[in-house]
mmCIF file of C-alpha atoms in Angstrom:
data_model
loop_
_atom_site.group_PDB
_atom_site.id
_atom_site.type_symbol
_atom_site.label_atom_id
_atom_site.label_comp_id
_atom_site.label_asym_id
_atom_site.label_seq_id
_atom_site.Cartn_x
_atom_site.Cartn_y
_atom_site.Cartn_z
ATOM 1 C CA UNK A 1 110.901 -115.645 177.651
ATOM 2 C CA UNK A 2 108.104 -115.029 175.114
ATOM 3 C CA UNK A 3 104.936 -114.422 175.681
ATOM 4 C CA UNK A 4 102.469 -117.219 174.843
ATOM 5 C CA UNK A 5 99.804 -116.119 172.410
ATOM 6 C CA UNK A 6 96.295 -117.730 173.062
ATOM 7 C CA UNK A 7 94.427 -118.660 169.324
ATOM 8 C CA UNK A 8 91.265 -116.773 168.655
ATOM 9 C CA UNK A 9 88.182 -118.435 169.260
ATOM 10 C CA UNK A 10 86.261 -118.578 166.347
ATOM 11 C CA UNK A 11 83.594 -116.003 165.692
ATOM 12 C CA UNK A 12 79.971 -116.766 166.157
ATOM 13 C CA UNK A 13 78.903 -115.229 162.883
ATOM 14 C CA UNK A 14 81.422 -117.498 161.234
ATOM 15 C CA UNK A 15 80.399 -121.010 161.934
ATOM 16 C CA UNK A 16 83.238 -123.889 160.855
ATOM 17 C CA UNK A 17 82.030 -126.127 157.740
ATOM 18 C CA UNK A 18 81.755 -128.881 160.087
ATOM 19 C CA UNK A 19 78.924 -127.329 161.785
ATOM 20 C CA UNK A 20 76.414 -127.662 158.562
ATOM 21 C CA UNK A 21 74.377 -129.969 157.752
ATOM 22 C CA UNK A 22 75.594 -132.164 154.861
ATOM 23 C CA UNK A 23 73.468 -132.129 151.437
ATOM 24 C CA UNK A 24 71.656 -135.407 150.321
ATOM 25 C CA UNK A 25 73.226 -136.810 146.735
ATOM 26 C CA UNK A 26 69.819 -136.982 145.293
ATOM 27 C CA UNK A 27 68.666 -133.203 146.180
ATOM 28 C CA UNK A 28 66.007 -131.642 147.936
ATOM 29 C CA UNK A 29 62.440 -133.293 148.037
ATOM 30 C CA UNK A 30 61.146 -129.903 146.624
ATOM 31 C CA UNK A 31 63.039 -129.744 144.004
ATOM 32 C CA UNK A 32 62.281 -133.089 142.993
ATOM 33 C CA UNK A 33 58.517 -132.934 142.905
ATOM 34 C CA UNK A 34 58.733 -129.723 141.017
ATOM 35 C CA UNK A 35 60.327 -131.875 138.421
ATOM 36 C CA UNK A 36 57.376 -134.439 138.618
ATOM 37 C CA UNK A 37 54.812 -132.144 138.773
ATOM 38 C CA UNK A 38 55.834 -129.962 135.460
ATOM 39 C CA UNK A 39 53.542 -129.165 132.872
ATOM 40 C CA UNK A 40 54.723 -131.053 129.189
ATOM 41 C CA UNK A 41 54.162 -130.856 125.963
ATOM 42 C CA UNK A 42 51.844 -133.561 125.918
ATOM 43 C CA UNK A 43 49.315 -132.342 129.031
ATOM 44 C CA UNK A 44 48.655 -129.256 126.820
ATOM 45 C CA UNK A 45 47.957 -131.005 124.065
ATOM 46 C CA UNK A 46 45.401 -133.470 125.748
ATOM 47 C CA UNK A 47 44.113 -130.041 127.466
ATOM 48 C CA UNK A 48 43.066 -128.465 124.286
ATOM 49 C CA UNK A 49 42.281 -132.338 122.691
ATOM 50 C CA UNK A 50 39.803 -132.019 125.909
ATOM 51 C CA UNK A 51 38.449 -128.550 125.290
ATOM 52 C CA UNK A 52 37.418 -129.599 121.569
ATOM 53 C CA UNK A 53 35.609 -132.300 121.914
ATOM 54 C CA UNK A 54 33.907 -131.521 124.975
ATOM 55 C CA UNK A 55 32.953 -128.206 123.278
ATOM 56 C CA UNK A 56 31.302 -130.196 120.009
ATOM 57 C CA UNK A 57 29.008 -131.899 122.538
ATOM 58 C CA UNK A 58 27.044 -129.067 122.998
ATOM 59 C CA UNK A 59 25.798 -129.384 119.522
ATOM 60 C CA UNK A 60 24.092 -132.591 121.327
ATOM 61 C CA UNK A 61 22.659 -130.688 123.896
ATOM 62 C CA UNK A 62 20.867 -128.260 121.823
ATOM 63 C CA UNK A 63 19.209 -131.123 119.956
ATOM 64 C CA UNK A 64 18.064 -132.887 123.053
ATOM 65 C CA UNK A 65 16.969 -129.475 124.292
ATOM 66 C CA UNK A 66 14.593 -128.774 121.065
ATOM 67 C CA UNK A 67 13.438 -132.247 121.321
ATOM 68 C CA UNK A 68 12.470 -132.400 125.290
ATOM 69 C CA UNK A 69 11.554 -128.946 126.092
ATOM 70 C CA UNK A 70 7.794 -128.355 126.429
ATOM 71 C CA UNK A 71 7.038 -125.738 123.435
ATOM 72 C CA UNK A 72 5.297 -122.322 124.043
ATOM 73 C CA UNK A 73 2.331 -121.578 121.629
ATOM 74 C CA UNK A 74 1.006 -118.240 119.738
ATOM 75 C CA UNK A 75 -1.609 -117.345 118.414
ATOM 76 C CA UNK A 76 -2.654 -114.688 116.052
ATOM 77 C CA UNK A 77 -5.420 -112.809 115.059
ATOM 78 C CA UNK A 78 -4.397 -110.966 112.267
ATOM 79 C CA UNK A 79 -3.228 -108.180 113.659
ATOM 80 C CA UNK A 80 -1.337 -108.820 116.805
ATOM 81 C CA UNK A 81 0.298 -112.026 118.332
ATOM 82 C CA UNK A 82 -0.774 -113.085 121.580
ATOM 83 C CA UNK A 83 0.386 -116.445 123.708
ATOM 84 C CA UNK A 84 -2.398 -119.125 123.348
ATOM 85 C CA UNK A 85 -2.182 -119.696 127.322
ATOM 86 C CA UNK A 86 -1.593 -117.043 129.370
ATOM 87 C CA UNK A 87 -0.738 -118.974 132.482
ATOM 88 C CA UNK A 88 1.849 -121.547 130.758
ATOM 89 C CA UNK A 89 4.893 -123.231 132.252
ATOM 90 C CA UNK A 90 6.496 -123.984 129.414
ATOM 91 C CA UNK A 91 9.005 -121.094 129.265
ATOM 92 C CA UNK A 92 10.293 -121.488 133.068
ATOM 93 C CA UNK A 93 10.343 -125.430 131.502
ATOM 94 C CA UNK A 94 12.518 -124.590 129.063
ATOM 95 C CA UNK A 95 15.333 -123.163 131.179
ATOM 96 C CA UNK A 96 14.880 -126.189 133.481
ATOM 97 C CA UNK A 97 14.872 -128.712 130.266
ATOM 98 C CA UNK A 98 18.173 -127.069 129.171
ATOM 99 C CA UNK A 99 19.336 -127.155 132.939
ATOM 100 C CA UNK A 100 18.987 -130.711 133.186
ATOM 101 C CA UNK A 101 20.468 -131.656 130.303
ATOM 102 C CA UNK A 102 23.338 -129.197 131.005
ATOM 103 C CA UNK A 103 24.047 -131.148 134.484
ATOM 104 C CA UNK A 104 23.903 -134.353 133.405
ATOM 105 C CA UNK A 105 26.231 -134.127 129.862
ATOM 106 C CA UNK A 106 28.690 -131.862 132.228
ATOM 107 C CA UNK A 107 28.838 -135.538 134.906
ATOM 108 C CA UNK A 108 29.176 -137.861 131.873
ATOM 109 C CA UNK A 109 32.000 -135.435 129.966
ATOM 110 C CA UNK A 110 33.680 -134.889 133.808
ATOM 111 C CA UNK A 111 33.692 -138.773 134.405
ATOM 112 C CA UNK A 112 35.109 -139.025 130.513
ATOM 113 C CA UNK A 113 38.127 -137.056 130.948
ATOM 114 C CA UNK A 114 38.685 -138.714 134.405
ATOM 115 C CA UNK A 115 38.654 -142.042 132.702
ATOM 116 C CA UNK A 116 41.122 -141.435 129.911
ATOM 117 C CA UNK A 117 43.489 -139.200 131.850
ATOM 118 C CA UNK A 118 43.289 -140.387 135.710
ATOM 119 C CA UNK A 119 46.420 -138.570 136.467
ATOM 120 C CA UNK A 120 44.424 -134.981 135.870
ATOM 121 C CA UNK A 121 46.782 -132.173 135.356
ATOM 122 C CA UNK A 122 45.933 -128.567 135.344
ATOM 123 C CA UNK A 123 46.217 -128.474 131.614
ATOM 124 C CA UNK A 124 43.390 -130.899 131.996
ATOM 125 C CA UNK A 125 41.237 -129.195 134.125
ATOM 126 C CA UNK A 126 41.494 -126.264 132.360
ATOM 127 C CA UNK A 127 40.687 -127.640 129.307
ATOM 128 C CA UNK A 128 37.606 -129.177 130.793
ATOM 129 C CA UNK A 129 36.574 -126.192 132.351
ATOM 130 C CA UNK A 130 36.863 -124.121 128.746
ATOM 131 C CA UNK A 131 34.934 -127.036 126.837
ATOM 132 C CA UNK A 132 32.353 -127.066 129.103
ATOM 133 C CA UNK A 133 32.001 -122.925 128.899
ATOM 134 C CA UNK A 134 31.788 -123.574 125.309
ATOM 135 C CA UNK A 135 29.788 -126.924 124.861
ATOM 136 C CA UNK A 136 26.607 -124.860 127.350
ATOM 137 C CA UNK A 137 27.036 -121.736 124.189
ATOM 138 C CA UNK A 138 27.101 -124.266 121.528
ATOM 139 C CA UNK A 139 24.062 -125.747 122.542
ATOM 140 C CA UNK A 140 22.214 -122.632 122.920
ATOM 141 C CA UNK A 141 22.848 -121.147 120.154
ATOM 142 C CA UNK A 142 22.204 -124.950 118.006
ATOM 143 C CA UNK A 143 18.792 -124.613 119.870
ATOM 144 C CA UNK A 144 17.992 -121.757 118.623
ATOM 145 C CA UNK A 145 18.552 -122.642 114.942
ATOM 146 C CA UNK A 146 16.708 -125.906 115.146
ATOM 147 C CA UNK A 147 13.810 -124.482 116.908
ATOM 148 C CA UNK A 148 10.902 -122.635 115.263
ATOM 149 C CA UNK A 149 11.549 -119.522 113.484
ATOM 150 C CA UNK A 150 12.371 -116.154 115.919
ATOM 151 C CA UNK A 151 10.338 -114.003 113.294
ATOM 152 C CA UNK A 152 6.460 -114.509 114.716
ATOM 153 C CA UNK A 153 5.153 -112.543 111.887
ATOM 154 C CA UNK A 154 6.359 -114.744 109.214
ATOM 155 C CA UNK A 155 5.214 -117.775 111.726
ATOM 156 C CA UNK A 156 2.429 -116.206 112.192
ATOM 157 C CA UNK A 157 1.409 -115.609 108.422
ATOM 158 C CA UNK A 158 2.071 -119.465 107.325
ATOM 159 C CA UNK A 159 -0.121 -120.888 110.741
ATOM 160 C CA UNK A 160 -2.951 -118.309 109.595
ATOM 161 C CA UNK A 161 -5.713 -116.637 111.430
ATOM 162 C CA UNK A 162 -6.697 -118.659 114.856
ATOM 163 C CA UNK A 163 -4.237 -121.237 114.213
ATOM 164 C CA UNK A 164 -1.463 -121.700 117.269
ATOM 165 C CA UNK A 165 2.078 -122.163 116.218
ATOM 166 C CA UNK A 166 5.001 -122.686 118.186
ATOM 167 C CA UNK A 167 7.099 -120.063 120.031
ATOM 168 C CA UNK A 168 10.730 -120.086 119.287
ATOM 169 C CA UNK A 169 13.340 -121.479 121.516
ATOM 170 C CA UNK A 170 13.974 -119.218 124.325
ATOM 171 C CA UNK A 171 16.005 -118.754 127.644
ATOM 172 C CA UNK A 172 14.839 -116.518 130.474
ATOM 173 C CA UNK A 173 17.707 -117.415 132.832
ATOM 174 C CA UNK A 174 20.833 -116.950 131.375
ATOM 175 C CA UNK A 175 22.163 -118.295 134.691
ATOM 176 C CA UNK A 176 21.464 -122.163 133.436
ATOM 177 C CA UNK A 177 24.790 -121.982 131.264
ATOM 178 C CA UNK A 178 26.936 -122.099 134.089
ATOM 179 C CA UNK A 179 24.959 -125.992 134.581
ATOM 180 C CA UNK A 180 27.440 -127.555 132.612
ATOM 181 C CA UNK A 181 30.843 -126.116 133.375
ATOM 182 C CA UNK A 182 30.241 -126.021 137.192
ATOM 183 C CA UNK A 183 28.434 -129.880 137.275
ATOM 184 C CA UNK A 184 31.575 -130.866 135.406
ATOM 185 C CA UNK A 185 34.431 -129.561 137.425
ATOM 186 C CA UNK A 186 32.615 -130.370 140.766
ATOM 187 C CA UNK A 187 32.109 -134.016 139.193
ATOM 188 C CA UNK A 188 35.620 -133.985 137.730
ATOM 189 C CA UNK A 189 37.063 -132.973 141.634
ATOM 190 C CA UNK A 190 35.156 -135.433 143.515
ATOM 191 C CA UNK A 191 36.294 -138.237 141.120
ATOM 192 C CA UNK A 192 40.183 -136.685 141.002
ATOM 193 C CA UNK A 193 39.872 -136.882 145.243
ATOM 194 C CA UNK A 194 38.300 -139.809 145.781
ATOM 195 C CA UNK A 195 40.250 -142.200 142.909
ATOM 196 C CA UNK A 196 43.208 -140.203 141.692
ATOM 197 C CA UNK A 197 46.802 -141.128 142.252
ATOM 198 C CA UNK A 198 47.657 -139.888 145.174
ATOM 199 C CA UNK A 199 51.725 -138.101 145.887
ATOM 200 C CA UNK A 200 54.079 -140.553 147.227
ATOM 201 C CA UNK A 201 54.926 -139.480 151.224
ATOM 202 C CA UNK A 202 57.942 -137.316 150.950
ATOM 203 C CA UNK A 203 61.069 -138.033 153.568
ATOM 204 C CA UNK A 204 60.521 -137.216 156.828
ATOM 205 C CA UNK A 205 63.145 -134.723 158.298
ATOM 206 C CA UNK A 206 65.751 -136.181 160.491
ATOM 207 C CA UNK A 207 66.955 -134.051 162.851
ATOM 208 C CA UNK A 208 70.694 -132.912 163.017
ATOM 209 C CA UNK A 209 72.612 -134.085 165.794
ATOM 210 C CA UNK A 210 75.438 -131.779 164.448
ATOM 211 C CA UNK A 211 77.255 -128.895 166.421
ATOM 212 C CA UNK A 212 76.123 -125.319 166.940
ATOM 213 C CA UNK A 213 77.834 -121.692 168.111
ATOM 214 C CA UNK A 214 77.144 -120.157 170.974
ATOM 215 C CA UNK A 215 78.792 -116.775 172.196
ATOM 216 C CA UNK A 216 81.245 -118.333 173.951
ATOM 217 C CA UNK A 217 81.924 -120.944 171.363
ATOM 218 C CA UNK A 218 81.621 -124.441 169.785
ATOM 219 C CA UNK A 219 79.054 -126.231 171.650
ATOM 220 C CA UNK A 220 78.001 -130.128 170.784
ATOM 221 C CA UNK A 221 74.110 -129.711 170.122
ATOM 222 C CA UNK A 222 72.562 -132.063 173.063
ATOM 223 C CA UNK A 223 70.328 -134.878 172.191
ATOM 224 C CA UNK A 224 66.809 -135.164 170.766
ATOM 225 C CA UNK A 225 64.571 -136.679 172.758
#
């Protein structure tokens, strides 16, 4: 007689192929959003478009700033320069002149880019985010050039003896520069959130009614509730 031999059961660490789960045709939802959501070409180019021209309207802020901001007087008596009112606003004015106008070009350029690009894009934000940086320097520094003259003793020298002239352009807090960049990406978010295309629902996961080992074998997983 022989002796009957008994197959091996199969091993727990080796599962059979039939016991994994089979792969979709069209791939993994991850995969295909990474696809979707890669940066081209063309979103760095409307980045840095964005980053230009929101940086050349700062040129219009420091215009609007000389124009609007109260102005700070001297006077001289021809010796020394002194400030024709001691107890004047029109400094701490200034910074909240240049504040204003900061906030409110930083909505209108956020609601801008939101309009011509409504899809967003980090490229996007960045750019806005860099323009803006760069728009609030712009129109300091433009501010400064248009305003009076920095040197009081040549000011001084064409008002004359006892007559006031204005103080040039100045900004005590240099804290109001961050008015524009931070107005326009909080502007720029809201609008994104509230009326930006939203991501399609991805598939919901099924679960898998297949088999699984156990140490004693094969075993048909049980149903899901």
């Amino acid at each position: 007689m022989t002796e009957a031999v008994t197959p091996p059961s199969p091993s727990p660490s080796d599962p059979p192929s039939e016991a994994l789960p089979p792969e979709k045709p069209g791939g993994s939802s991850a995969d295909s959003a990474s696809v979707e959501n890669a940066i081209t070409p063309a979103d760095i180019r409307d980045g840095a478009a964005v980053a230009l021209l929101v940086g050349v309207a700062g040129v219009l802020l420091g215009a609007l700033w000389v124009w609007l901001a109260p102005r700070v007087q001297y006077v001289s008596n021809g010796e020394a320069v002194f400030l024709r009112n001691t107890e004047s606003e029109g400094r701490i004015g200034s910074d909240g002149t240049f504040l204003l106008l900061s906030a409110g070009l930083g909505a209108l350029s956020a609601v801008a880019v939101f309009l011509w690009r409504r899809r967003g894009g980090v490229p996007l934000v960045i750019g806005l985010g860099v323009g803006s940086v760069f728009a609030a320097l712009v129109g300091w520094r433009v501010g400064l050039w248009l305003g009076p003259t920095s040197d009081l003793a040549v000011a001084a020298g064409k008002a004359g003896k006892g007559v006031p002239f204005d103080a040039p352009m100045q900004l005590l807090a240099y804290g109001v520069l961050l008015g524009w960049p931070m107005v326009a990406m909080l502007v720029h978010l809201g609008l994104t959130a509230v009326w930006g295309p939203k991501d399609p629902p991805g598939p919901e996961a099924e679960p898998w009614a297949g088999a699984y080992t156990t140490p004693d074998g094969l075993l048909p997983r049980p149903p899901q509730d």
